[in-house]
Short mmCIF file of C-alpha atoms in Angstrom, two decimals:
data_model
loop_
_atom_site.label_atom_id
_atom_site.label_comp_id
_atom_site.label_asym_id
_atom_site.label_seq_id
_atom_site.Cartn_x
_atom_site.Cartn_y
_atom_site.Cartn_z
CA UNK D 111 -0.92 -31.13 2.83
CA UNK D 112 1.25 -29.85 -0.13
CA UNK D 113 1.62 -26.38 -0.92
CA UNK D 114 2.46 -25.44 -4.77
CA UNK D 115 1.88 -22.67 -7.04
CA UNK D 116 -1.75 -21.70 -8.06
CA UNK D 117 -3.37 -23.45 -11.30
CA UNK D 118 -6.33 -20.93 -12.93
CA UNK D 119 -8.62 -24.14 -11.64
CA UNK D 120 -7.98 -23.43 -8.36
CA UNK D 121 -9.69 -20.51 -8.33
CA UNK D 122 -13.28 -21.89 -8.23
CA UNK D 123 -12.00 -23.62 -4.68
CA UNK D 124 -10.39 -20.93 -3.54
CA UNK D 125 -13.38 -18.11 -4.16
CA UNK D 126 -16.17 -19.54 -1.71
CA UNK D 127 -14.31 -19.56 1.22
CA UNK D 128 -12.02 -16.40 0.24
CA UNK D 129 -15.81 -14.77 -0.38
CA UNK D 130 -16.89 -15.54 2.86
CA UNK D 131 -13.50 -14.17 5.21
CA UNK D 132 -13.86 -10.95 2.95
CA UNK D 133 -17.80 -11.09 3.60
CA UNK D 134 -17.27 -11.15 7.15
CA UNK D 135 -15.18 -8.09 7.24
CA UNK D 136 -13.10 -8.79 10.22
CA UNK D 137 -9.87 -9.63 9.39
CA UNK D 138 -9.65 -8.29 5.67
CA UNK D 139 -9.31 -4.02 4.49
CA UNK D 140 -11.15 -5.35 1.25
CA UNK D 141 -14.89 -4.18 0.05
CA UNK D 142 -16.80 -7.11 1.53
CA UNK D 143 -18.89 -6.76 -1.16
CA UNK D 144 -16.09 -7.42 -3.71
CA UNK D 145 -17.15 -9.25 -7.31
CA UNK D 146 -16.12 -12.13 -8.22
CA UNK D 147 -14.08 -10.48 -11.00
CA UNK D 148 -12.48 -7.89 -8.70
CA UNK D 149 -11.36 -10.64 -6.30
CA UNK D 150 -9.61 -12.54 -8.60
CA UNK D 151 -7.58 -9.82 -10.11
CA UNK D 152 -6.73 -8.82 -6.43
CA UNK D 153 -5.86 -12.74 -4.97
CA UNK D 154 -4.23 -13.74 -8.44
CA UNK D 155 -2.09 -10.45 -9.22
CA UNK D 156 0.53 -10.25 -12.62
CA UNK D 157 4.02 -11.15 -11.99
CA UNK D 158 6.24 -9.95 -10.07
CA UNK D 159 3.32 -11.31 -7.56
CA UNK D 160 3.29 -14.79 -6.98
CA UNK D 161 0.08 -17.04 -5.39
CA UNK D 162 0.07 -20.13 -3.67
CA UNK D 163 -2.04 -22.65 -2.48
CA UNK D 164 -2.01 -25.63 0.29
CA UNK D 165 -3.85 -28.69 -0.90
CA UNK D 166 -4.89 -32.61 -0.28
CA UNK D 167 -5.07 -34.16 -2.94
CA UNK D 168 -8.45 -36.44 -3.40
CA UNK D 169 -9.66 -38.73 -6.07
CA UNK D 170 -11.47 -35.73 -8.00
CA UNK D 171 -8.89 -33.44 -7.72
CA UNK D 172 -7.39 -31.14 -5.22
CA UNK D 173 -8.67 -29.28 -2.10
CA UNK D 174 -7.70 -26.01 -1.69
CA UNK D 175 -6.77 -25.55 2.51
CA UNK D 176 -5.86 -21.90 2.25
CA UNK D 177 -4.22 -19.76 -0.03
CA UNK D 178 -1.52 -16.93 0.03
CA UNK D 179 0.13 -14.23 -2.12
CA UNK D 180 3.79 -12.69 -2.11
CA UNK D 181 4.71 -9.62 -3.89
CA UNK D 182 6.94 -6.43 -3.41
CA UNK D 183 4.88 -4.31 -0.88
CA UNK D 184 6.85 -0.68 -3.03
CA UNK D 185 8.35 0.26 -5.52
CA UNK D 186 11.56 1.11 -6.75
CA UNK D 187 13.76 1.76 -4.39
CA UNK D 188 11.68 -0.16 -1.54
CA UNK D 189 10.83 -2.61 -3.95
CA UNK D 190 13.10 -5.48 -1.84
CA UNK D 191 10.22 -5.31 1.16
CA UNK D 192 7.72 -7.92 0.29
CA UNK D 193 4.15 -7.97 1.21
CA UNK D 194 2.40 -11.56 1.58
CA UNK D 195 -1.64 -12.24 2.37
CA UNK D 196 -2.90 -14.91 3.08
CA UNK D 197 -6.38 -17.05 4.00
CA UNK D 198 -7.41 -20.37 5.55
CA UNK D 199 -10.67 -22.27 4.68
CA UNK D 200 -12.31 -21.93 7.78
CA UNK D 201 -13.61 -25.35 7.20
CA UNK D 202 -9.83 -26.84 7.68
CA UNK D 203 -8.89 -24.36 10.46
CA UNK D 204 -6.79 -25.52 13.02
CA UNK D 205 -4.75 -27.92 11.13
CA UNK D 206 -1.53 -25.46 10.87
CA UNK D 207 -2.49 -24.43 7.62
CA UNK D 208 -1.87 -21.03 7.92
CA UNK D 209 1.74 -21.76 9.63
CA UNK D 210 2.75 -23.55 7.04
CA UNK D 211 1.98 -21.48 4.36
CA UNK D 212 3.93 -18.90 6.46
CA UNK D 213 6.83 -20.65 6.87
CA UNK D 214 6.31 -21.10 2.72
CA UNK D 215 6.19 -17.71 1.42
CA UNK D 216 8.95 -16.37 4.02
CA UNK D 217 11.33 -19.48 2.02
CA UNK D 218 9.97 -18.19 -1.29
CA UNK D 219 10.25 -14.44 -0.15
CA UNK D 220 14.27 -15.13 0.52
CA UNK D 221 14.48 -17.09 -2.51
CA UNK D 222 12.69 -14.01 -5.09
CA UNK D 223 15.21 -12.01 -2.82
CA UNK D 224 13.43 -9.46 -0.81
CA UNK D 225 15.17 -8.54 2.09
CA UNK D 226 12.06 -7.74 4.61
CA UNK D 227 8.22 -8.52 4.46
CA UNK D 228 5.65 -6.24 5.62
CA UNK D 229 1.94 -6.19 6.54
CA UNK D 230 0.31 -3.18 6.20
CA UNK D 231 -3.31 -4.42 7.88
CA UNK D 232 -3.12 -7.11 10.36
CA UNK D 233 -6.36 -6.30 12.34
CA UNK D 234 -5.37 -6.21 16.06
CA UNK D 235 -8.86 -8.30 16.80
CA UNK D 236 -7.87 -10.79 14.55
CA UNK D 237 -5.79 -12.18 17.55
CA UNK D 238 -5.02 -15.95 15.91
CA UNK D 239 -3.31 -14.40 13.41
CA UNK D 240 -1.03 -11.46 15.42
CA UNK D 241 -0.21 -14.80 17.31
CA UNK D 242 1.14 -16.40 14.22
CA UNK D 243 2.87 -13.99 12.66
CA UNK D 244 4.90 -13.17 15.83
CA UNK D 245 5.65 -16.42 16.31
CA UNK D 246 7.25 -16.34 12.62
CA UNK D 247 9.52 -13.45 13.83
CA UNK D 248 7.15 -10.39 12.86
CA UNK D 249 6.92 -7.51 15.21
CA UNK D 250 4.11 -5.26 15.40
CA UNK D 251 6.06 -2.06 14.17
CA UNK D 252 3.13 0.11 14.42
CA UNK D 253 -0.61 0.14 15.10
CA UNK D 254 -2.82 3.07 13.36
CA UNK D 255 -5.50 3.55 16.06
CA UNK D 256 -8.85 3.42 14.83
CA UNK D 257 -7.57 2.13 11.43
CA UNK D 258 -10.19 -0.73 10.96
CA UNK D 259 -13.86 -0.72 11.33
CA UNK D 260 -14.49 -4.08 12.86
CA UNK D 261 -18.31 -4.82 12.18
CA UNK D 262 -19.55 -5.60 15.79
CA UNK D 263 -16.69 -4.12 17.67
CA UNK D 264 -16.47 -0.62 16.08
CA UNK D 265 -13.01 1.03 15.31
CA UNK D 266 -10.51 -1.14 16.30
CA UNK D 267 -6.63 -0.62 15.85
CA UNK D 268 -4.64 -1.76 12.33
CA UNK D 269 -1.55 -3.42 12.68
CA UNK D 270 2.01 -3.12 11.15
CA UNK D 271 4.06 -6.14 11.17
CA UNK D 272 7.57 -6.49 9.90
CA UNK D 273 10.46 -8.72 10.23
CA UNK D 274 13.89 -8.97 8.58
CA UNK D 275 14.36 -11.88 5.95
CA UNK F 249 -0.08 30.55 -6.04
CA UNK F 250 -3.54 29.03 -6.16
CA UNK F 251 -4.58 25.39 -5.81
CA UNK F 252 -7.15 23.75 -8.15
CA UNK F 253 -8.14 20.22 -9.32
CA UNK F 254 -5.77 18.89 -12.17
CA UNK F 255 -6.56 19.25 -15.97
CA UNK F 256 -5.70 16.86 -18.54
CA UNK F 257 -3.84 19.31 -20.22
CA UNK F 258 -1.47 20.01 -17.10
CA UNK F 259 -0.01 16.78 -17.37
CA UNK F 260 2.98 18.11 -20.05
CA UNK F 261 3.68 20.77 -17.37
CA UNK F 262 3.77 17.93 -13.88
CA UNK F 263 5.93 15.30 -15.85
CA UNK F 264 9.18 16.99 -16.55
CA UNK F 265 9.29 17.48 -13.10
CA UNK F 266 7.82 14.76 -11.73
CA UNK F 267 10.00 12.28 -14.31
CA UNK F 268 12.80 14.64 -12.34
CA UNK F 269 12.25 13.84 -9.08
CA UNK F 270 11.85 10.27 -9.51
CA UNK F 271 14.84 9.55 -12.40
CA UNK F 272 16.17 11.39 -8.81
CA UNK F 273 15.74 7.64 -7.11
CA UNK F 274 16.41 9.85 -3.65
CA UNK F 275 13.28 9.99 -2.20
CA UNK F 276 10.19 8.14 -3.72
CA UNK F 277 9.36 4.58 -4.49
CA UNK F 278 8.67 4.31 -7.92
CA UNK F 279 11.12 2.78 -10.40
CA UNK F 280 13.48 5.98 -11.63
CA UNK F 281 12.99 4.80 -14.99
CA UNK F 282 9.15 5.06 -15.01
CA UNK F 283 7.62 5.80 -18.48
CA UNK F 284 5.61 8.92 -18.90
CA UNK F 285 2.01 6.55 -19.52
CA UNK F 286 2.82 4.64 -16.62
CA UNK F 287 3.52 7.82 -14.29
CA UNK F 288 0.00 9.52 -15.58
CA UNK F 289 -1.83 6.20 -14.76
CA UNK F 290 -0.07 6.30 -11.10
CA UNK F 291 -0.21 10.32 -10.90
CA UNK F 292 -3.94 10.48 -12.02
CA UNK F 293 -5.68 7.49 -10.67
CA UNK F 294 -9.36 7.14 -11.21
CA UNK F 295 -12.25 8.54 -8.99
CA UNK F 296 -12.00 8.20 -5.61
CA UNK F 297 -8.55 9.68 -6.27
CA UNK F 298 -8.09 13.34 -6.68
CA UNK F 299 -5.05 14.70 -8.15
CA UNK F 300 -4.93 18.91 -7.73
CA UNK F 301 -2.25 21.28 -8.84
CA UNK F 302 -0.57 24.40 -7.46
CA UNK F 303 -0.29 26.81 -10.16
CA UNK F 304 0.58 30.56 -11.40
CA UNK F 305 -1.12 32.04 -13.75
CA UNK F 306 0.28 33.41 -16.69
CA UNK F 307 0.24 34.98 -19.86
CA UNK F 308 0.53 31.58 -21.86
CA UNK F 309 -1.68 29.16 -19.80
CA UNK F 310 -0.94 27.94 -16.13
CA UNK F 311 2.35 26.96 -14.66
CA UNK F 312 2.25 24.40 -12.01
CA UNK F 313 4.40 25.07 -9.18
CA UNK F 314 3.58 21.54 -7.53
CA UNK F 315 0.99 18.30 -7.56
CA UNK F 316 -0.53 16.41 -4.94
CA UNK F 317 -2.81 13.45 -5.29
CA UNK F 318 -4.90 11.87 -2.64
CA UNK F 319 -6.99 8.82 -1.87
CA UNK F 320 -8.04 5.58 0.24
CA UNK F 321 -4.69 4.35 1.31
CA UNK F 322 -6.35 1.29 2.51
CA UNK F 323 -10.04 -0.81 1.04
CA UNK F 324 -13.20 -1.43 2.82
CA UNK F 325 -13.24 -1.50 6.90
CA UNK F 326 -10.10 0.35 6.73
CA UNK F 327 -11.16 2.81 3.47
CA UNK F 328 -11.51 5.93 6.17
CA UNK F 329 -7.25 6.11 6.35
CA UNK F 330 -6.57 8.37 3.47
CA UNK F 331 -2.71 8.42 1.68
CA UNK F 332 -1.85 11.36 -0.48
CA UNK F 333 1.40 12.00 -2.35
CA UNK F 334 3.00 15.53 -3.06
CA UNK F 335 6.02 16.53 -5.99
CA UNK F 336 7.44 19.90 -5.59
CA UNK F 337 8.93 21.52 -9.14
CA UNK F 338 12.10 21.86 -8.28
CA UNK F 339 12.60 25.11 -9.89
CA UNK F 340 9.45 26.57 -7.70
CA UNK F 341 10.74 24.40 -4.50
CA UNK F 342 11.32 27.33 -0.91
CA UNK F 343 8.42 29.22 -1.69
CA UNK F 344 5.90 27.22 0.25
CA UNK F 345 4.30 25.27 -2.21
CA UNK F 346 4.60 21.85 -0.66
CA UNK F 347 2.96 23.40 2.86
CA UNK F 348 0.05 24.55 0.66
CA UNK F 349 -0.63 21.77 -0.76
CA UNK F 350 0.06 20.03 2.40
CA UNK F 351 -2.74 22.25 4.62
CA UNK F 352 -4.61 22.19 1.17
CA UNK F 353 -4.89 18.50 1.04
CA UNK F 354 -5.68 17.89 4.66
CA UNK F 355 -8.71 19.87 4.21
CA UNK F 356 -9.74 18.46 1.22
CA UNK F 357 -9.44 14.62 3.03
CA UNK F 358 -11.87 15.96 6.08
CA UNK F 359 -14.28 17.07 3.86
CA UNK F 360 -14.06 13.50 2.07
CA UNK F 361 -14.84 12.17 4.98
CA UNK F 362 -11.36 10.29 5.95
CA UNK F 363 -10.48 9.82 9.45
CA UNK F 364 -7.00 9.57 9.29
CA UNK F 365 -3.93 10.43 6.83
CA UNK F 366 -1.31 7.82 6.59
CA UNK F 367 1.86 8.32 4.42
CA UNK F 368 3.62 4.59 3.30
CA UNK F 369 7.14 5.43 2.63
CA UNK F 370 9.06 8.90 3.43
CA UNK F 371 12.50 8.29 3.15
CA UNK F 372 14.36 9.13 6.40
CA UNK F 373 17.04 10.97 4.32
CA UNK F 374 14.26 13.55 2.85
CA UNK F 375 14.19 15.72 6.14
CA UNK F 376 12.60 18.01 4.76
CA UNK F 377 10.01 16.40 3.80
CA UNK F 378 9.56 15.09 7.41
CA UNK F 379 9.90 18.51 9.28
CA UNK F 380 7.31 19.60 6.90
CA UNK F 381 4.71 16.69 7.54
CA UNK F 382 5.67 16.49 11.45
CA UNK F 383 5.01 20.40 11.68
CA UNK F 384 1.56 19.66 9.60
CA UNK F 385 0.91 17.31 12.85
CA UNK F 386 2.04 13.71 11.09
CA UNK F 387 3.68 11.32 13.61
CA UNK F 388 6.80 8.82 12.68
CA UNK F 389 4.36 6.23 14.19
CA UNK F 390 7.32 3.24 12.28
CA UNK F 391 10.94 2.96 10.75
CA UNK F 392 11.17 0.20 8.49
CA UNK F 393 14.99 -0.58 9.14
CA UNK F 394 16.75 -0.22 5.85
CA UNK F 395 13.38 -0.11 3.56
CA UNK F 396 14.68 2.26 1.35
CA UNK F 397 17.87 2.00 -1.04
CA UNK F 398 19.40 5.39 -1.39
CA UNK F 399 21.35 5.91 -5.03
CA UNK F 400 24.36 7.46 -2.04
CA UNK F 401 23.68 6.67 1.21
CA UNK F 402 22.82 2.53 0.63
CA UNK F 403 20.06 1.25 2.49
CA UNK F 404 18.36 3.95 5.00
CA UNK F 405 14.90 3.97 6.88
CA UNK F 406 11.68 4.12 5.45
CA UNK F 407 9.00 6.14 7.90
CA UNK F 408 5.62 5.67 8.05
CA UNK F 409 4.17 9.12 9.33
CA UNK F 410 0.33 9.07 10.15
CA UNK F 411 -1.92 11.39 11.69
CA UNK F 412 -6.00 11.76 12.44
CA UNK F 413 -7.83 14.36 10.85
#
């Protein structure tokens, strides 16, 4: 696995399985009816935001593992907390994927020098993930009760996770 | 004082203040030196935004005392929390203008439907500000540790103040 900076190619690997985790609507605050179109803008934002990808390489090309975007989460004067997202392909779950794309964008983070990185949505279901991030040094700084409708477990609470860089 | 939905033609009368109070770089996250298209575009966002006004009447037209805008502050499963923003004139500021359009816009995000109200980034520093949204029933539910840089005071805390509607 290599992770490297996304190629406008990517993008027709990265949309089925991105499709499908937004589909669900489980882990992600995103329509999970979202187009196409929309998706893209939102996944591949302008600069300052940056996207990433984890790949194997193969004999036609790459395979897209998972995916992940780092940008400044405010403004102005907040503008050194970043925000990252990121998604697996659930087909290569389980293979550290998401850790090392972590590990990743908290290096790039420190290196586009942001200071902190926030989530503003971690869903407190979503279990694997709170897991992860806290074992990357985030702490769950707050959790809106009721933020998140989960689609077979109702309202379910939304996680804020932050950590120092 | 009354409150109404804004015009297009209030916007020469919101951004001399509004430029104000950001150029200000004291308590909001937007980059000081914002240009006036870029401030209607984040002042005025589409539909299912709402931007209103607090205004007096008078003989020459309206003059708006304060602004508020609201909206989703998060997408799909999570679209119930609702954010809003508010920007007292300073020339209009102790006469209860940002309480009005405080109680105003609470109102207005029940009958939208929202669940919640969750503000991203209220500087520590503006106390007023946070007497006014605790005493409107908003929690500090977080303090991101030195999230906001301060053009005096250098790097202070950035709440996040929530509440259910």
């Amino acid at each position: 696995m290599r992770i490297r900076g996304v190629a406008s190619e990517d993008w027709v690997r990265i949309w089925p399985f991105l499709r499908e985790i937004v589909a669900a609507g489980d882990t992600y605050t995103w329509d999970p009816d979202v187009t196409e179109e929309r998706a893209r803008e939102l996944w591949m934002p302008t600069p300052p935001w940056r996207t990433v990808v984890a790949v194997d390489g193969d004999t036609d090309g790459d395979t897209v593992l998972g995916t992940a975007k780092l940008g400044p989460n405010h403004m102005g004067p907040a503008s050194h907390i970043a925000n990252a997202s990121f998604m697996v392909a659930p087909a290569h779950s389980g293979r550290g994927v998401g850790r090392a794309l972590g590990e990743y964008v908290l290096d790039l983070a420190r290196a586009d020098g942001y200071r902190a990185m926030q989530f503003n949505a971690v869903v407190e279901t979503n279990t694997r993930a709170v897991a992860l991030w806290r074992s990357l040094g985030f702490d769950v700084v707050a959790t809106l009760p009721e933020g998140f409708e989960h689609p077979t477990k109702g309202f379910v609470g939304l996680h804020i996770m932050y950590r120092r860089l």
